[in-house]
DNA sequence: TTGTATGCGTTATCAG
DNA sequence: CTGATAACGCATACAA
């Protein structure tokens, strides 16, 4: 590998001068600049980021911690982040936490060991202290913690929306699938749906689940109809579980949405390609990702930021697992 | 941040000694070791990887380049890689290439700028020279290049399998969806299917596609049935497109698999949750990922490797978009 | 068994 | 406008 020294030699100047033209810092004569630039081109030199990072005590690296990239919601977040970071010259060190505190800690440690200048984390332990001790900007994504910088969608609202749309479309024997207890956003959704239903005076069933895994999704769908065969509306904890429910409904000979309506959560890309396509509460995942990236960069490069806490709106995506809306109670 | 110097001061020894206990290199008296270890614990010190990397001219970082993490096949690869790397103390710098040569080059450059010790790449340009010039181990994943280290599934065989299973299950008016021309594995599949069909003396239709994007998948499905309404067997270029075809078939009032059989490719996690669940040619994506990681680490740490080229088997996953096999021509 | 000094590739300070 | 040089944090060769 070429070093700044090699370039200096070729150009017949000192390393300091080369450094100046690279960083456009300090004065440098137009002619010597030409020489240096020529030398750089000729030698195909590009600066060693490690040395830079060592000297400046900060890199162009950011750490990204996601629960499981295999869950289709997270790649969307990751993409939003990566694109924005890429455009701004930052690179990403990525890790899956599996919602496991130790693994998370391990990653955080190596992040700081590598001089990352910031981290974006979708953690269930935002208050673990590890984040504070880092002493570098952190933004929590799809998660919240007091008034720490964070980007998230309004899960509670999403839950409410799902409940309202379901009721407005005529379901009355509704089952809510409650996501994993340790995943905050999942609980927000549940709470939103539950409280909206309560406000409308509609009783509901609840199925408890303990993960978002593909393999278990089928089991919960099975359990759901075993316990509540006559349910006519399912509010799922995410689109994966919703798919499983849709599948199980079919297997039992039910037609969707006539016999059972189903509403998912997230709006993962595949939900529109299923048949019937999945009605769902959309989280603008990619936007959440880029918003988080943008916020983190502000935190890194400026001392002032517009908003430390960014809540993005969710929306109901009407597709084929819900019926058309009944105009039951029109006011006015 | 604590440095080795701080630790040395606390322990009342020199930095060299501290370094020795950290790296278990050279002799160090049992008692002074105790002292140093205590100092490390007390100060919560962990070595600066950047400084290490600078000195040793190699890091614990590896570069990972994938076309698009948003395509459900790639997170599986990524997971296989990440898990294996994590266990072995390596971290990943990740980038999406979008199959764009410039973006790829940009990433490769920053990889070497950051002293990565190896890269795993799913590139369409394995022979671009950029990979050779890097002078660090590269393994191509889901791709091949002469006798460069690589890990991939037998796409040709997969295509053949799909064709054979489709025919054995009674389809005769078969349509193959041909994936993007610039994506080698997609062409392998196509070729395999086409040649198997040819061998069996069965004619077929072909639909050309130019990407694996979700949004366009629907259009191709539409085009497929517009042009070949009476097709009774579709061999799709991947599971996403297969989903779109399934959906379109339903929309047109066709029943699957009675009227049309559909076989996908990849076996993404959601394919088993669809209804009907998707018959598909499975690529062991996660295993491919860990195999690539394993191979890369061998390449990095040893001079000899078992096999530079690893081909993993594909398999037909029989689910609900294909009928049961007709025992047409039983020999013996 | 331990300590001192050097260099890894950069940037920034300070003379010139 | 340009060039020595120190320092970033660490690992190693060499002394002691």
XYZ file of C-alpha atoms (C1' of nucleotides) in Angstrom:
696
model
C 0.000 0.000 0.000
C 1.067 3.500 -0.797
C 1.568 5.843 2.103
C 1.612 9.584 2.314
C 5.371 9.275 2.504
C 5.550 7.592 -0.873
C 3.443 10.283 -2.387
C 5.623 12.944 -0.834
C 8.699 11.357 -2.288
C 7.199 11.123 -5.746
C 6.042 14.703 -5.652
C 9.324 15.839 -4.175
C 7.724 17.540 -1.216
C 7.208 16.818 2.468
C 4.424 14.730 3.918
C 3.032 17.848 5.527
C 2.426 19.376 2.155
C 0.757 16.294 0.849
C -1.447 16.251 3.893
C -2.360 19.854 3.218
C -3.540 19.223 -0.267
C -5.431 16.105 0.754
C -7.279 17.874 3.499
C -7.353 21.275 1.861
C -5.935 22.682 5.036
C -3.406 25.506 5.030
C -1.804 27.233 2.133
C -0.137 25.427 -0.685
C 1.247 26.881 -3.860
C -0.768 26.175 -6.936
C 2.149 24.536 -8.687
C 3.155 22.258 -5.872
C -0.474 21.335 -5.492
C -0.499 20.221 -9.101
C 2.592 18.147 -8.495
C 1.094 16.523 -5.453
C -2.177 15.804 -7.130
C -0.321 14.209 -9.997
C 1.664 12.075 -7.593
C -1.498 10.989 -5.852
C -3.155 10.015 -9.067
C -0.091 8.271 -10.386
C 0.437 6.261 -7.230
C -3.240 5.548 -6.759
C -2.864 6.646 -3.197
C -5.694 6.845 -0.769
C -5.228 7.754 2.856
C -5.133 5.138 5.561
C -8.255 5.682 7.599
C -6.833 3.737 10.498
C -3.948 6.125 10.966
C -6.310 9.040 10.621
C -8.637 7.535 13.120
C -5.833 6.981 15.581
C -4.598 10.513 15.387
C -7.957 12.226 15.412
C -9.457 9.833 17.891
C -12.462 9.485 15.687
C -13.283 7.490 12.617
C -15.801 7.553 9.831
C -17.394 4.441 11.228
C -20.712 4.096 12.948
C -22.032 1.079 14.772
C -25.380 -0.456 13.957
C -27.050 -2.903 16.264
C -30.229 -4.627 15.138
C -32.059 -7.527 16.784
C -32.122 -9.772 13.753
C -31.565 -8.793 10.162
C -33.498 -11.878 9.182
C -36.731 -10.274 10.301
C -37.912 -8.426 7.179
C -38.641 -5.235 9.047
C -35.019 -4.583 9.910
C -33.453 -4.731 6.480
C -35.671 -1.786 5.622
C -34.316 0.172 8.545
C -30.798 -0.882 7.667
C -31.215 0.228 4.106
C -32.447 3.648 5.103
C -29.486 4.037 7.385
C -26.922 2.669 5.019
C -27.959 4.805 2.102
C -27.863 7.976 4.104
C -24.581 7.135 5.766
C -23.005 6.104 2.511
C -23.852 9.421 0.924
C -22.282 11.198 3.846
C -19.063 9.248 3.873
C -19.759 7.052 6.871
C -19.405 3.303 6.948
C -21.276 0.848 9.096
C -20.117 -1.855 11.432
C -23.066 -4.111 11.776
C -24.178 -6.641 14.343
C -27.208 -8.721 15.255
C -28.004 -8.612 18.928
C -30.701 -11.287 19.061
C -32.093 -9.132 21.814
C -29.420 -10.596 23.993
C -27.857 -8.191 26.436
C -24.449 -9.835 26.519
C -24.075 -9.945 22.799
C -25.126 -6.345 22.721
C -22.555 -5.358 25.299
C -19.921 -7.210 23.379
C -20.733 -5.279 20.238
C -20.827 -1.974 22.003
C -17.406 -2.631 23.394
C -15.937 -3.432 20.028
C -17.662 -0.414 18.566
C -15.796 1.882 20.886
C -12.608 -0.101 20.438
C -12.886 0.738 16.796
C -13.422 4.430 17.422
C -16.880 4.562 15.957
C -18.244 8.096 16.125
C -21.806 7.113 16.788
C -24.165 4.204 17.057
C -27.689 3.416 16.069
C -29.318 0.742 18.129
C -32.604 -1.054 18.211
C -32.207 -2.319 21.712
C -34.463 -3.537 24.450
C -32.011 -2.223 27.002
C -31.594 1.434 26.155
C -31.054 2.304 29.783
C -28.396 -0.308 30.366
C -25.750 2.258 31.166
C -23.511 0.838 28.514
C -24.903 3.428 26.168
C -24.220 6.314 28.481
C -20.709 5.211 29.302
C -19.806 5.190 25.650
C -19.601 8.926 25.528
C -20.489 9.053 21.879
C -23.804 9.891 20.268
C -26.374 7.127 20.203
C -29.737 7.139 18.559
C -32.281 4.554 19.456
C -34.222 3.313 16.513
C -37.627 1.720 16.827
C -37.071 2.157 20.523
C -37.187 4.955 23.104
C -35.480 5.958 26.294
C -36.464 9.030 28.290
C -35.161 11.945 26.325
C -32.342 10.172 24.566
C -32.233 10.773 20.848
C -34.526 8.342 19.157
C -36.560 7.635 16.076
C -39.652 5.534 16.228
C -43.127 5.104 14.844
C -46.217 5.682 16.876
C -46.983 2.108 17.847
C -49.782 2.984 20.206
C -51.489 4.932 17.494
C -50.918 2.020 15.162
C -52.620 -0.333 17.544
C -55.541 2.047 17.884
C -55.807 2.404 14.152
C -55.879 -1.325 13.678
C -58.638 -1.703 16.237
C -60.702 1.121 14.801
C -60.423 -0.068 11.235
C -61.244 -3.580 12.244
C -64.365 -2.514 14.066
C -65.401 -0.083 11.372
C -65.254 -3.010 9.004
C -67.627 -5.052 11.029
C -65.597 -7.432 13.171
C -66.870 -7.883 16.677
C -65.181 -11.031 17.966
C -61.697 -9.700 17.811
C -58.471 -11.388 18.845
C -55.315 -9.438 19.461
C -52.012 -11.203 19.180
C -49.747 -9.744 21.784
C -46.095 -9.655 20.788
C -43.106 -10.536 22.956
C -43.277 -8.957 26.391
C -39.733 -7.664 26.273
C -40.184 -5.824 23.006
C -41.452 -2.389 23.814
C -42.933 -1.433 20.440
C -44.848 -4.696 20.387
C -46.409 -3.818 23.709
C -47.265 -0.333 22.524
C -49.195 -1.752 19.621
C -50.997 -4.135 21.848
C -51.848 -1.480 24.337
C -53.115 0.830 21.627
C -55.366 -1.819 20.186
C -56.598 -2.963 23.561
C -57.438 0.485 24.795
C -59.185 1.481 21.587
C -61.303 -1.625 21.746
C -62.103 -0.939 25.391
C -63.145 2.602 24.561
C -65.506 1.279 21.960
C -66.898 -1.136 24.472
C -65.840 -4.152 22.508
C -64.453 -7.168 24.266
C -61.585 -9.099 22.783
C -59.386 -12.149 23.150
C -55.652 -12.124 23.564
C -53.038 -14.567 22.385
C -49.637 -14.232 23.987
C -46.498 -14.786 21.997
C -42.890 -14.724 22.993
C -40.977 -14.000 19.808
C -41.244 -12.876 16.228
C -39.687 -16.000 14.839
C -40.952 -17.569 11.651
C -41.022 -21.046 13.043
C -43.170 -20.193 16.017
C -45.543 -17.947 14.113
C -47.359 -21.000 12.786
C -47.883 -22.384 16.252
C -49.489 -19.229 17.509
C -51.773 -19.125 14.538
C -52.796 -22.663 15.346
C -53.323 -21.866 18.980
C -55.361 -18.840 18.050
C -57.995 -20.756 16.162
C -57.981 -23.631 18.587
C -58.922 -21.319 21.363
C -61.040 -18.849 19.454
C -62.421 -20.634 16.459
C -65.157 -18.116 15.875
C -63.000 -15.027 15.982
C -63.825 -12.778 13.059
C -60.998 -10.306 13.306
C -57.333 -10.757 14.107
C -54.972 -7.951 14.952
C -51.527 -9.454 14.576
C -48.333 -8.315 16.228
C -46.562 -8.053 12.892
C -46.867 -9.091 9.287
C -45.132 -12.388 9.733
C -47.557 -13.533 12.351
C -50.367 -12.145 10.234
C -49.208 -14.323 7.349
C -49.272 -17.345 9.563
C -52.766 -16.486 10.685
C -53.901 -16.021 7.115
C -52.474 -19.362 6.232
C -54.084 -21.105 9.155
C -57.435 -19.514 8.389
C -57.266 -20.894 4.890
C -56.289 -24.277 6.185
C -59.389 -24.308 8.334
C -61.552 -23.488 5.370
C -62.236 -19.930 6.385
C -62.375 -17.252 3.770
C -60.556 -14.006 4.306
C -61.781 -11.355 4.772
C -65.377 -12.624 4.770
C -65.053 -14.948 7.743
C -62.067 -13.388 9.407
C -60.397 -10.091 8.820
C -56.694 -9.798 9.456
C -54.551 -6.748 10.036
C -50.802 -7.003 10.273
C -48.163 -4.563 11.387
C -45.051 -3.149 9.675
C -45.964 -3.405 6.004
C -43.020 -5.533 5.014
C -42.468 -5.646 1.271
C -43.950 -9.069 0.803
C -47.253 -8.176 2.403
C -48.488 -6.637 -0.809
C -47.541 -9.730 -2.798
C -49.457 -12.196 -0.716
C -52.883 -13.329 -1.748
C -55.023 -11.995 -0.464
C -52.666 -9.119 0.097
C -52.255 -8.157 3.683
C -53.959 -5.154 5.208
C -51.553 -3.718 7.692
C -50.397 -0.830 9.781
C -47.470 0.630 7.951
C -44.337 1.797 9.664
C -42.220 3.887 7.327
C -39.222 1.726 8.044
C -36.888 3.069 5.443
C -37.692 6.624 6.413
C -37.152 5.728 10.026
C -33.734 4.465 9.064
C -32.716 7.542 7.173
C -34.143 9.804 9.851
C -32.034 8.000 12.418
C -28.971 8.332 10.245
C -29.628 11.996 9.696
C -30.149 12.602 13.378
C -26.994 10.747 14.299
C -24.931 12.739 11.854
C -26.325 15.953 13.275
C -25.397 14.760 16.721
C -21.908 13.957 15.533
C -21.139 16.978 13.447
C -23.076 19.732 15.130
C -23.762 20.598 18.706
C -27.308 21.655 18.020
C -29.944 19.419 16.506
C -33.421 20.182 15.322
C -35.202 17.448 17.202
C -33.722 14.765 19.354
C -36.874 12.749 19.364
C -38.503 11.921 16.095
C -41.796 10.169 15.940
C -42.951 9.094 12.522
C -46.567 8.452 11.673
C -48.046 5.061 11.028
C -50.871 4.530 8.590
C -53.446 1.950 7.794
C -52.803 0.237 4.490
C -56.042 -1.108 3.184
C -55.589 -4.270 1.214
C -57.415 -7.514 0.830
C -57.501 -9.099 4.253
C -60.020 -6.542 5.414
C -63.480 -5.870 4.049
C -64.618 -2.514 2.824
C -65.515 -0.060 5.508
C -69.064 -0.061 6.764
C -70.376 3.409 7.356
C -72.048 2.387 10.563
C -72.140 5.488 12.670
C -72.104 8.551 10.563
C -72.323 11.721 12.511
C -73.847 15.024 11.557
C -10.831 6.394 27.314
C -8.256 4.434 29.192
C -5.034 3.660 27.406
C -2.423 1.068 28.007
C -0.369 3.819 29.554
C -2.979 4.483 32.191
C -3.126 0.844 33.057
C 0.641 0.694 33.292
C 0.660 3.612 35.670
C -1.997 2.090 37.877
C -0.231 -1.236 37.977
C 3.119 0.441 38.485
C 4.737 -1.270 35.529
C 5.688 -0.373 31.994
C 3.394 -0.443 28.997
C 5.396 -3.308 27.578
C 4.490 -5.460 30.520
C 0.859 -4.613 30.236
C 0.995 -5.444 26.578
C 2.555 -8.761 27.430
C -0.188 -9.815 29.749
C -2.878 -8.657 27.371
C -1.450 -10.590 24.483
C -0.001 -13.419 26.527
C 3.276 -12.848 24.776
C 6.624 -13.152 26.509
C 7.374 -13.850 30.121
C 5.734 -12.039 32.969
C 5.997 -12.790 36.627
C 2.924 -14.267 38.156
C 2.655 -11.485 40.719
C 3.064 -8.613 38.339
C 0.525 -10.316 36.115
C -1.925 -10.241 38.993
C -1.268 -6.578 39.491
C -1.764 -5.807 35.846
C -4.918 -7.823 35.610
C -6.256 -6.006 38.628
C -5.395 -2.672 37.076
C -7.137 -3.657 33.869
C -10.244 -4.707 35.676
C -10.265 -1.669 37.870
C -9.810 0.743 35.013
C -12.178 -1.130 32.761
C -9.569 -0.961 30.081
C -9.929 -2.508 26.688
C -7.328 -2.127 23.988
C -7.757 0.358 21.194
C -8.241 -1.725 18.076
C -7.357 1.183 15.865
C -3.884 1.514 17.298
C -3.459 -2.213 17.098
C -4.605 -2.224 13.546
C -2.209 0.529 12.621
C 0.743 -1.197 14.152
C 0.008 -4.661 12.854
C -1.289 -3.444 9.530
C -4.275 -5.648 9.932
C -7.523 -5.386 11.777
C -10.250 -7.676 13.012
C -12.590 -6.246 10.438
C -13.923 -7.887 7.349
C -15.868 -6.244 4.543
C -19.201 -7.559 3.379
C -20.730 -6.476 0.131
C -24.245 -7.599 -0.741
C -26.483 -6.432 -3.573
C -29.440 -5.471 -1.440
C -30.137 -6.496 2.104
C -33.784 -5.796 1.431
C -34.045 -8.898 -0.722
C -34.937 -11.632 1.777
C -32.347 -14.024 0.468
C -29.425 -11.887 1.547
C -30.226 -11.414 5.201
C -29.922 -15.183 5.490
C -26.467 -15.074 3.993
C -25.564 -12.143 6.180
C -26.721 -13.928 9.271
C -24.672 -16.999 8.520
C -21.638 -14.825 8.018
C -22.186 -12.606 10.976
C -22.705 -15.403 13.443
C -19.585 -17.209 12.391
C -17.490 -14.071 12.332
C -18.782 -12.927 15.661
C -17.795 -16.193 17.296
C -14.338 -15.817 15.873
C -13.779 -12.264 16.944
C -14.254 -10.562 13.616
C -16.531 -7.640 12.958
C -18.249 -6.705 9.754
C -18.295 -3.536 7.739
C -21.347 -3.837 5.616
C -22.484 -2.261 2.372
C -25.205 -2.632 -0.229
C -23.872 -2.503 -3.750
C -27.148 -2.366 -5.653
C -25.222 -4.296 -8.252
C -23.645 -1.026 -9.156
C -19.979 -1.205 -10.069
C -19.085 2.277 -8.871
C -20.691 1.855 -5.512
C -18.906 -1.433 -5.218
C -15.562 0.098 -6.028
C -16.184 2.804 -3.520
C -16.822 0.264 -0.822
C -13.829 -1.807 -1.727
C -11.646 1.247 -1.452
C -12.922 2.114 1.975
C -12.576 -1.476 3.039
C -8.866 -1.420 2.381
C -8.574 2.050 3.850
C -9.880 0.533 7.028
C -7.421 -2.330 6.976
C -10.014 -5.047 6.639
C -8.351 -8.446 6.559
C -10.749 -10.002 4.127
C -13.929 -9.452 2.208
C -16.957 -11.451 1.253
C -18.714 -10.227 -1.812
C -21.774 -11.128 -3.777
C -20.762 -9.259 -6.863
C -21.601 -9.344 -10.517
C -18.112 -8.142 -11.304
C -15.813 -10.641 -9.655
C -13.212 -10.177 -12.353
C -13.169 -6.420 -12.115
C -9.543 -6.313 -11.075
C -10.458 -4.333 -8.025
C -10.606 -7.578 -6.136
C -7.202 -8.725 -7.234
C -5.534 -5.406 -6.507
C -6.748 -5.529 -2.951
C -4.170 -8.071 -1.997
C -6.304 -9.481 0.757
C -8.411 -12.628 0.745
C -11.775 -12.400 -0.948
C -14.471 -14.991 -1.109
C -17.245 -14.667 -3.586
C -20.570 -15.672 -2.208
C -23.470 -16.760 -4.367
C -21.111 -15.960 -7.210
C -18.095 -17.504 -8.947
C -14.942 -16.448 -10.688
C -12.515 -18.896 -12.253
C -10.725 -20.501 -9.380
C -11.118 -17.705 -6.902
C -12.398 -18.806 -3.521
C -16.144 -18.955 -3.624
C -19.226 -20.432 -2.056
C -22.348 -20.976 -4.047
C -25.285 -23.258 -4.573
C -25.739 -25.341 -7.652
C -28.114 -23.107 -9.546
C -28.041 -25.131 -12.709
C -28.994 -28.230 -10.818
C -31.701 -26.214 -9.095
C -33.156 -25.194 -12.407
C -33.078 -28.782 -13.607
C -34.748 -29.956 -10.432
C -37.503 -27.429 -10.787
C -38.139 -28.501 -14.365
C -38.120 -32.192 -13.532
C -40.408 -31.867 -10.560
C -42.765 -29.704 -12.515
C -42.995 -32.187 -15.335
C -43.238 -35.172 -13.006
C -46.213 -33.449 -11.472
C -48.005 -33.174 -14.736
C -47.428 -29.681 -16.094
C -46.820 -29.510 -19.799
C -47.360 -25.883 -20.760
C -44.529 -24.518 -18.731
C -43.322 -20.955 -18.447
C -39.906 -20.099 -17.122
C -39.320 -16.688 -15.690
C -35.824 -15.702 -16.588
C -34.125 -13.501 -14.003
C -31.966 -10.444 -14.646
C -29.409 -11.005 -17.381
C -26.542 -9.576 -15.366
C -27.103 -11.845 -12.395
C -25.158 -15.008 -13.005
C -26.952 -17.351 -10.605
C -30.265 -16.313 -12.087
C -29.025 -17.313 -15.507
C -27.745 -20.615 -14.199
C -31.156 -21.472 -12.880
C -32.747 -20.529 -16.101
C -30.298 -22.505 -18.128
C -30.749 -25.549 -15.937
C -34.503 -25.441 -16.248
C -34.396 -24.791 -19.968
C -31.992 -27.559 -20.738
C -33.831 -30.092 -18.597
C -37.062 -29.248 -20.340
C -35.359 -29.535 -23.694
C -33.978 -32.926 -22.788
C -37.425 -34.085 -21.887
C -38.685 -32.800 -25.189
C -41.014 -30.325 -23.609
C -41.404 -26.882 -25.067
C -41.740 -23.877 -22.838
C -42.337 -20.158 -22.726
C -39.978 -17.595 -21.346
C -40.666 -14.313 -19.594
C -37.729 -11.983 -19.318
C -37.220 -9.863 -16.246
C -34.628 -7.298 -15.395
C -34.535 -7.177 -11.626
C -35.611 -8.875 -8.436
C -37.466 -5.870 -7.147
C -40.733 -6.228 -5.305
C -42.440 -3.519 -7.239
C -41.721 -4.977 -10.616
C -42.480 -8.547 -9.641
C -46.178 -7.835 -9.945
C -45.796 -6.514 -13.463
C -44.024 -9.589 -14.654
C -46.656 -11.786 -13.150
C -49.237 -9.777 -15.023
C -47.310 -9.988 -18.236
C -46.896 -13.698 -17.788
C -50.574 -14.470 -17.780
C -51.358 -11.898 -20.431
C -49.056 -13.644 -22.790
C -49.510 -17.216 -21.653
C -52.915 -17.457 -20.060
C -53.087 -21.216 -20.347
C -49.710 -21.956 -18.821
C -50.038 -24.707 -16.238
C -46.633 -24.523 -14.646
C -44.452 -21.584 -13.712
C -40.818 -21.842 -12.779
C -40.023 -18.536 -11.147
C -36.649 -16.870 -10.843
C -37.007 -16.547 -7.098
C -39.565 -16.725 -4.334
C -40.560 -13.110 -4.565
C -41.507 -13.399 -8.181
C -43.183 -16.702 -7.398
C -45.321 -14.949 -4.801
C -46.342 -12.376 -7.337
C -47.274 -15.116 -9.772
C -49.283 -16.909 -7.140
C -51.102 -13.736 -6.374
C -51.838 -12.990 -9.993
C -53.046 -16.532 -10.577
C -55.525 -16.127 -7.753
C -56.613 -12.785 -9.091
C -57.418 -14.425 -12.388
C -59.509 -17.048 -10.673
C -57.048 -19.847 -11.188
C -56.549 -22.391 -8.458
C -53.081 -23.370 -7.406
C -51.791 -25.997 -7.877
C -54.713 -27.513 -9.797
C -54.707 -25.044 -12.676
C -51.136 -23.825 -12.394
C -48.244 -25.171 -10.460
C -45.621 -22.764 -9.212
C -42.070 -23.393 -8.122
C -39.967 -20.650 -6.625
C -36.285 -20.401 -5.857
C -34.358 -19.677 -2.630
C -36.775 -20.831 0.038
C -36.971 -17.543 1.844
C -38.470 -17.838 5.308
C -41.842 -16.480 4.332
C -42.393 -19.015 1.599
C -43.589 -21.580 4.093
C -46.043 -19.136 5.623
C -47.816 -18.230 2.440
C -51.025 -19.921 1.508
C -50.768 -22.067 -0.342
C -47.224 -22.424 0.856
C -44.658 -22.128 -1.850
C -42.920 -25.113 -3.370
C -39.411 -24.028 -4.096
C -35.823 -24.898 -4.766
C -34.028 -24.345 -1.550
C -30.639 -22.750 -1.323
C -29.097 -23.289 2.104
C -28.489 -19.581 2.450
C -27.456 -19.496 6.049
C -25.072 -22.379 5.543
C -23.677 -20.655 2.512
C -23.004 -17.654 4.673
C -21.239 -19.542 7.397
C -19.294 -21.586 4.868
C -18.097 -18.365 3.284
C -17.123 -16.979 6.656
C -15.290 -20.156 7.536
C -13.465 -20.204 4.251
C -12.461 -16.579 4.561
C -11.086 -17.095 8.032
C -9.068 -20.041 6.791
C -7.726 -17.897 4.029
C -6.807 -15.198 6.523
C -5.305 -17.267 9.266
C -3.776 -20.205 7.465
C -1.924 -20.561 4.246
C -3.589 -23.821 3.394
C -7.308 -24.293 2.999
C -9.334 -27.406 2.553
C -11.326 -26.296 -0.445
C -11.271 -22.963 -2.129
C -14.441 -23.626 -4.019
C -17.454 -24.794 -2.127
C -20.604 -25.780 -3.873
C -23.600 -26.450 -1.688
C -26.520 -28.604 -2.792
C -29.944 -27.295 -3.580
C -33.059 -29.285 -2.913
C -36.665 -29.329 -3.935
C -38.964 -28.330 -1.125
C -42.352 -29.789 -1.793
C -45.128 -27.629 -0.500
C -48.532 -26.610 -1.670
C -48.057 -24.859 -4.980
C -47.256 -28.139 -6.649
C -49.431 -31.213 -6.961
C -48.411 -34.610 -5.741
C -46.046 -36.432 -7.986
C -47.517 -38.557 -10.746
C -45.734 -41.832 -11.124
C -45.865 -41.613 -14.892
C -42.914 -43.586 -16.111
C -41.887 -46.156 -13.638
C -38.991 -48.219 -14.740
C -38.149 -51.830 -13.917
C 11.565 -11.036 34.093
C 11.045 -6.082 32.940
C 11.723 -1.464 30.758
C 13.066 1.742 26.842
C 12.662 3.066 22.425
C 10.905 2.737 17.791
C 7.571 2.714 14.165
C 2.825 1.855 12.154
C 0.450 6.411 8.702
C -1.682 10.622 9.720
C -2.491 15.363 11.163
C -1.207 19.558 13.374
C 2.080 22.638 15.480
C 5.709 25.452 14.986
C 9.771 27.245 12.781
C 11.615 28.918 8.838
C 4.224 28.938 1.420
C 6.871 24.684 3.156
C 9.292 21.279 6.089
C 10.592 18.950 10.524
C 8.558 16.768 14.180
C 5.537 15.332 17.968
C 1.671 12.670 19.074
C -2.319 9.312 18.545
C -2.189 3.914 21.305
C -0.130 -0.113 20.704
C 3.306 -4.172 20.016
C 7.871 -5.570 19.510
C 13.077 -5.648 19.263
C 16.507 -4.895 22.082
C 18.688 -3.777 26.559
C 19.082 -4.411 31.074
